[in-house]
mmCIF file of C-alpha atoms in Angstrom:
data_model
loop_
_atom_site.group_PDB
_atom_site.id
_atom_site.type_symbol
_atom_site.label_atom_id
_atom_site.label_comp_id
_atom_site.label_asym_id
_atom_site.label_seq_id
_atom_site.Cartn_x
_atom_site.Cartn_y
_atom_site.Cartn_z
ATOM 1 C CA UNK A 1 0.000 0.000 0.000
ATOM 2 C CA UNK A 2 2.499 2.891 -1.084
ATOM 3 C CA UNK A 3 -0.165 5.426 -0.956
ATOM 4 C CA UNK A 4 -0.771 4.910 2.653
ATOM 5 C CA UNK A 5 -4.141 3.833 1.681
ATOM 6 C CA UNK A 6 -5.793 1.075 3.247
ATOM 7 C CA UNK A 7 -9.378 -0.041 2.927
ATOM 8 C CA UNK A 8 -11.175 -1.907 5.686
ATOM 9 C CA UNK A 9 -14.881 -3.684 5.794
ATOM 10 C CA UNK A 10 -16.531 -6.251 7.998
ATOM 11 C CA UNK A 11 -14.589 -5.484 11.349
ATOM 12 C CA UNK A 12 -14.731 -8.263 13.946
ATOM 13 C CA UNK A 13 -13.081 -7.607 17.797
ATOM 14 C CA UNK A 14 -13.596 -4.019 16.816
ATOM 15 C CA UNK A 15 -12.469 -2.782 20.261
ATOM 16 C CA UNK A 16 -9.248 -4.247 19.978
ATOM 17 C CA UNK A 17 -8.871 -3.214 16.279
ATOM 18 C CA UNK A 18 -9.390 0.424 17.261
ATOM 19 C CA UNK A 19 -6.659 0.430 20.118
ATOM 20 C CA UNK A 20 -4.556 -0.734 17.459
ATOM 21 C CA UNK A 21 -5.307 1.841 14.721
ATOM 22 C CA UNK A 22 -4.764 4.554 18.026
ATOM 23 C CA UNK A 23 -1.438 3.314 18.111
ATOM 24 C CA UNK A 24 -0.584 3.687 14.498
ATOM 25 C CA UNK A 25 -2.183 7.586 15.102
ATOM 26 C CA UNK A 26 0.154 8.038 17.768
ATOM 27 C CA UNK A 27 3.536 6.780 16.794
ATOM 28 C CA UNK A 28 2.960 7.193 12.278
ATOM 29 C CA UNK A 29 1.729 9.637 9.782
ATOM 30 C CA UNK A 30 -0.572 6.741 8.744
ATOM 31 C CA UNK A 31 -4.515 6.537 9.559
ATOM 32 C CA UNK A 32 -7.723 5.443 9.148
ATOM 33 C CA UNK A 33 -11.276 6.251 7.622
ATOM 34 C CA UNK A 34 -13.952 4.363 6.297
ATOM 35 C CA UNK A 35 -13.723 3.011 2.675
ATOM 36 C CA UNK A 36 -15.800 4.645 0.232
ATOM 37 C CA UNK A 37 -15.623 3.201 -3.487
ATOM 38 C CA UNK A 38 -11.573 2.496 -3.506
ATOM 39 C CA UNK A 39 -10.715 -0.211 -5.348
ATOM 40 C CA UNK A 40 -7.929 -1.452 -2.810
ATOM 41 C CA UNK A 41 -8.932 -1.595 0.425
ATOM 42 C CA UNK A 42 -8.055 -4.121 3.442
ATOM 43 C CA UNK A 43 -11.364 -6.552 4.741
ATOM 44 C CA UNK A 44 -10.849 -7.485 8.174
ATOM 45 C CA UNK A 45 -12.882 -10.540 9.610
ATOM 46 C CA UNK A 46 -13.208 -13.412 11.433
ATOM 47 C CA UNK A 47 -11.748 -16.159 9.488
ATOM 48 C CA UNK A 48 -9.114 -19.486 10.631
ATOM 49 C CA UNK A 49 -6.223 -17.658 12.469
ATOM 50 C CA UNK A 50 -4.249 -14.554 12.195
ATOM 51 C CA UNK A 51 -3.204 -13.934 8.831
ATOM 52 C CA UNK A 52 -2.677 -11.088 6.227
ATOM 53 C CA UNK A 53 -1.104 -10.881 2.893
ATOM 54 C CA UNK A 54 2.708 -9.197 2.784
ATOM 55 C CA UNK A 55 1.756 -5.718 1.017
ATOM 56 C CA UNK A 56 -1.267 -4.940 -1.275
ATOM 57 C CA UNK A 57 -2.068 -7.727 -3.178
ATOM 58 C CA UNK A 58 -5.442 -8.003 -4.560
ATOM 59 C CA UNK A 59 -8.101 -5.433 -5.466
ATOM 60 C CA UNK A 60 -11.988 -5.322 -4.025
ATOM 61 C CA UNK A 61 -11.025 -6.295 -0.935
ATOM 62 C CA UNK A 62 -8.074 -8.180 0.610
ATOM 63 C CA UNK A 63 -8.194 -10.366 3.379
ATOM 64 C CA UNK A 64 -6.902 -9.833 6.840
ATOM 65 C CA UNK A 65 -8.205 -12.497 9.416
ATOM 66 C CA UNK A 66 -8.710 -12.066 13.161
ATOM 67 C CA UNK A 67 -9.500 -15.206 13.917
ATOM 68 C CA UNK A 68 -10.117 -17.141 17.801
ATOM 69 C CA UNK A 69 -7.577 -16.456 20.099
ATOM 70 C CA UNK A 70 -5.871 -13.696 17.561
ATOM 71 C CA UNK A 71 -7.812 -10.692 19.225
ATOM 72 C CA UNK A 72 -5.553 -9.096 21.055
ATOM 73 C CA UNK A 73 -3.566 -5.650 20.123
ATOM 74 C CA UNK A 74 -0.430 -6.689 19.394
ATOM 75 C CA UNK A 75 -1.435 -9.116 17.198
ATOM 76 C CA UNK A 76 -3.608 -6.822 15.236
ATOM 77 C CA UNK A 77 -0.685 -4.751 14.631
ATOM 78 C CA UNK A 78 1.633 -7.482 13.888
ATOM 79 C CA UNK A 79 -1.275 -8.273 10.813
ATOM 80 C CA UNK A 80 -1.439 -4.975 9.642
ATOM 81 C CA UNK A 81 2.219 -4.482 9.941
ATOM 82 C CA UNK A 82 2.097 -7.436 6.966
ATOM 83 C CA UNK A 83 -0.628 -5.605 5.128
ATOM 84 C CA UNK A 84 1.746 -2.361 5.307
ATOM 85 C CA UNK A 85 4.368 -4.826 3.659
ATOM 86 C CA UNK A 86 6.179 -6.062 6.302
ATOM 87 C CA UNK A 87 7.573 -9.584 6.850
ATOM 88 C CA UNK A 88 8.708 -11.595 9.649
ATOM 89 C CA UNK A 89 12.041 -10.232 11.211
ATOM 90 C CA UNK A 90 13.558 -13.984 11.345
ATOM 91 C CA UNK A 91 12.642 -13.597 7.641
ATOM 92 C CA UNK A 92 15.242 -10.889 7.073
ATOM 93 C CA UNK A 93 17.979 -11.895 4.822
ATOM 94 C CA UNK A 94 20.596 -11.548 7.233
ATOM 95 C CA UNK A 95 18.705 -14.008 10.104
ATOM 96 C CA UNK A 96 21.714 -16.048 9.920
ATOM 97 C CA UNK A 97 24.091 -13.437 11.692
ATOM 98 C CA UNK A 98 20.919 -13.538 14.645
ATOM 99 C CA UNK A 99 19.613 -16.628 15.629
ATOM 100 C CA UNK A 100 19.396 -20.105 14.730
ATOM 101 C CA UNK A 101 16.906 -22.147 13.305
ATOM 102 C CA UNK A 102 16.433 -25.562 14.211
ATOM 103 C CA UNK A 103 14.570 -26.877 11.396
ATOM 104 C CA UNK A 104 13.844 -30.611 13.025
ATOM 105 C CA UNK A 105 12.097 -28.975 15.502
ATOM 106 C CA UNK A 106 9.842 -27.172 13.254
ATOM 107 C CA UNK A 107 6.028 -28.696 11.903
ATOM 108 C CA UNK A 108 6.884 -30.091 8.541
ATOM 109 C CA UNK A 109 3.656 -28.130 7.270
ATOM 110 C CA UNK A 110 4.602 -24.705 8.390
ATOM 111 C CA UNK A 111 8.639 -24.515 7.722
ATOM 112 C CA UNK A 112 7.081 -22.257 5.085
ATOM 113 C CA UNK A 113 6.776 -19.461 7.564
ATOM 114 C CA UNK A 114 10.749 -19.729 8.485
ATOM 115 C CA UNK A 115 11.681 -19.065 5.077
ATOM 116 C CA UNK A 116 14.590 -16.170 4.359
ATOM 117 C CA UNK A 117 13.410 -13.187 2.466
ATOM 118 C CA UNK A 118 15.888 -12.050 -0.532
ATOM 119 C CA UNK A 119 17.710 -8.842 -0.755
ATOM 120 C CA UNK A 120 16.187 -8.303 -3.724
ATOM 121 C CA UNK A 121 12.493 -8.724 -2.699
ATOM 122 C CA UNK A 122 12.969 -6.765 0.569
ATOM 123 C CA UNK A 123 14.544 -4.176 2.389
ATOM 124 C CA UNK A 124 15.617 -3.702 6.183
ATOM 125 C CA UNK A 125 15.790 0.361 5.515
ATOM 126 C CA UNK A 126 18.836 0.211 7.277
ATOM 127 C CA UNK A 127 17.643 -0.977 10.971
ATOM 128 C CA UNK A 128 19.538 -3.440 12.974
ATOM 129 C CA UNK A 129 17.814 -6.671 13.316
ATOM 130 C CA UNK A 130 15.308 -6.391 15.886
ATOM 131 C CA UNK A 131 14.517 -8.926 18.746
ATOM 132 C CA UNK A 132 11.778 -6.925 20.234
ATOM 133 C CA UNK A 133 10.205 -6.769 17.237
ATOM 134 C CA UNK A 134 6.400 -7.624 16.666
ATOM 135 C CA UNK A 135 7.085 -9.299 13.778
ATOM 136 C CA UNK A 136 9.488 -11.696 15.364
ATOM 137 C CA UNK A 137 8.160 -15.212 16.346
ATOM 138 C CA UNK A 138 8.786 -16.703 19.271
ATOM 139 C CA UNK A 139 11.547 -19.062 20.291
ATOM 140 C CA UNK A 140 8.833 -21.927 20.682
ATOM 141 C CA UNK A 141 7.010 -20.973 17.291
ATOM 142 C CA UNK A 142 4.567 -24.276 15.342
ATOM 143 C CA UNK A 143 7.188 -26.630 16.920
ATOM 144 C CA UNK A 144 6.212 -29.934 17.139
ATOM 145 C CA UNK A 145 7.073 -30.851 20.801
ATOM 146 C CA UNK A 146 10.799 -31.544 20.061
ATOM 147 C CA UNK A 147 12.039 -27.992 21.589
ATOM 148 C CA UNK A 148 12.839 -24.767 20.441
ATOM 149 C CA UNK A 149 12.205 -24.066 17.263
ATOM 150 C CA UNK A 150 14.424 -20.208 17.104
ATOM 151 C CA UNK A 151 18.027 -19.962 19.066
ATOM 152 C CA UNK A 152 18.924 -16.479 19.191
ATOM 153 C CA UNK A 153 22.915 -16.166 19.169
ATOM 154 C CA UNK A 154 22.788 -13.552 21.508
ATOM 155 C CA UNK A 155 21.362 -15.936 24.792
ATOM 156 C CA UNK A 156 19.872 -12.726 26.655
ATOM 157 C CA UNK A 157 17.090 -12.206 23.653
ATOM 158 C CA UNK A 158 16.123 -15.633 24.022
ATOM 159 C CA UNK A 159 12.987 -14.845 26.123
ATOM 160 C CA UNK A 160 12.368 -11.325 24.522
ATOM 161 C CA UNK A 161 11.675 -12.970 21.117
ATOM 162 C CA UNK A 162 8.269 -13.015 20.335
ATOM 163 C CA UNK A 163 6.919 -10.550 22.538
ATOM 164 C CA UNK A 164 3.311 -9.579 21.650
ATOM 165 C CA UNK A 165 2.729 -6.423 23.870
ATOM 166 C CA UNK A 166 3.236 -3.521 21.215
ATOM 167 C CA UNK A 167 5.386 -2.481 18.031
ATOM 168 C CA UNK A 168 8.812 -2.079 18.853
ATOM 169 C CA UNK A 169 10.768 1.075 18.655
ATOM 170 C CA UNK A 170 12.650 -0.333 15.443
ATOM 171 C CA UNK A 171 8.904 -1.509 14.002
ATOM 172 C CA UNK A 172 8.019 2.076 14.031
ATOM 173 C CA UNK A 173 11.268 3.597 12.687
ATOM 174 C CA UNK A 174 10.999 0.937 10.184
ATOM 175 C CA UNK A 175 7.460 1.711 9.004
ATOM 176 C CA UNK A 176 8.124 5.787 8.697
ATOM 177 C CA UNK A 177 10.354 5.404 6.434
ATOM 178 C CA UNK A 178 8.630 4.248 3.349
ATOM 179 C CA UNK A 179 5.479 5.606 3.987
ATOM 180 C CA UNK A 180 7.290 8.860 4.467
ATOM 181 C CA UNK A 181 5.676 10.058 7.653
ATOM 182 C CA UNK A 182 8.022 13.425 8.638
ATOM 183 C CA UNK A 183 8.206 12.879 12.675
ATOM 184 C CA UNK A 184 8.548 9.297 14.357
ATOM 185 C CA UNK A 185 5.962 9.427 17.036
ATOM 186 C CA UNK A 186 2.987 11.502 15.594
ATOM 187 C CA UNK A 187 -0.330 12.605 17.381
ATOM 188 C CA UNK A 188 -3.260 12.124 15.191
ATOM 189 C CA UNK A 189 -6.564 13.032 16.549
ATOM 190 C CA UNK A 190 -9.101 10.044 17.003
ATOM 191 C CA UNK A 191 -11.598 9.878 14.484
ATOM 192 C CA UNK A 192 -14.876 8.311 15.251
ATOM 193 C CA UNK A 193 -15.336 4.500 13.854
ATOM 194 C CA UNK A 194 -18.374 6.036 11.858
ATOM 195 C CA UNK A 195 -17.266 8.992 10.716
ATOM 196 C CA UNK A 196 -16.689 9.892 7.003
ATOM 197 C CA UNK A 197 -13.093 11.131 6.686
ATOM 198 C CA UNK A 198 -12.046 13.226 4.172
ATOM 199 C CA UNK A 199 -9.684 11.767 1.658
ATOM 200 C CA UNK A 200 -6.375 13.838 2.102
ATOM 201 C CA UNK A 201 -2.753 12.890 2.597
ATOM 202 C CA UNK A 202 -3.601 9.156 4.725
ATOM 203 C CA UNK A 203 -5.694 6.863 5.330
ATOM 204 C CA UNK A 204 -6.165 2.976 6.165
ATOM 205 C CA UNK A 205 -10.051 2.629 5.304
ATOM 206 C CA UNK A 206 -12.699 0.982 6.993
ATOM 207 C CA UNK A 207 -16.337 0.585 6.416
ATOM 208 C CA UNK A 208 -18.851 0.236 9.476
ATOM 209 C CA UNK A 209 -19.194 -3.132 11.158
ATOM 210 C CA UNK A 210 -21.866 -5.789 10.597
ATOM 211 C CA UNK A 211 -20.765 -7.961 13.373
#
């Protein structure tokens, strides 16, 4: 979504959605307003899991599941963080200088999700790899009762990986950049959920709720 435009219909947990979108106000230039007739726009609902596509991907509505047990803040901005284009930090093309995958402990059907990203698909816009970051999985990630499944070569981040409380300094710094937002940690005022938003400089659009 380069033009900081996202679209959003069909809202489930939308409590927890909005405390999320509150947190992009405060620390981005991005925000969001409810979708009018854009083409792309971003449909968040209750499907299997938590799960988003890496970056815009398809038009009249793309996918962004909430599912059970995915309603929680963090999480919602670790799926939107995808939407905005990121990917998984252990996904970074330079992983290998960070921790240590032990693929026998991983679920045959999801070593998918430990897969390197390219330099030439992706960019780290310069940050340092990030153990606190929301994107990162956990040390204990779809293993399949074997043991760890992520060994961070630095033993201290070990228990920080994974952490779903909030973005991570380096998450935010990470996200300004391409979207362009001119200050790190921006105050946008709170718009309200039904509210028609004029469409200036950003928005991440979302149509009213039929829960």
């Amino acid at each position: 979504f380069t033009d900081k435009t996202l679209l959003l219909t069909y809202l489930n947990a939308k409590g927890v959605i909005l405390k999320a979108f509150d947190q992009f106000r405060l620390k981005t230039c991005i925000d969001f307003k409810p979708r009018d007739a854009e083409e792309y726009y971003i449909s968040i609902q209750k499907l299997d899991g938590c799960d988003s596509y890496v970056g815009r991907r398809v038009a009249n509505g793309q996918d962004l599941s909430i599912g059970s047990g995915c309603d929680t803040k963090a999480i919602v901005e670790h799926e939107i963080l995808h939407a905005l284009g990121f990917y998984h930090e252990q996904s970074r093309y330079d992983r290998d200088d960070y921790v240590r995958l032990v693929w026998d402990n991983i679920l045959k059907s999801k070593e998918h999700n430990f897969n390197k990203t390219g330099s030439d698909e992706s960019t780290t816009h310069g940050t340092p790899y990030d153990y606190r970051s929301v994107m990162h999985y956990s040390k204990d990630a779809f293993n399949n009762g074997n043991g760890s499944t992520i060994i961070t070569k630095d033993p201290k981040f070990q228990n920080v990986i994974g952490q779903r409380l909030e973005m991570s300094y380096y998450d935010v710094l990470e996200l300004n950049h391409p979207y362009k937002c001119s200050k790190y940690f921006k105050i946008v005022s709170v718009h309200n959920f039904n509210e028609q938003i004029s469409p200036s400089n950003l928005s991440v659009i979302i149509q009213k709720s039929i829960l």
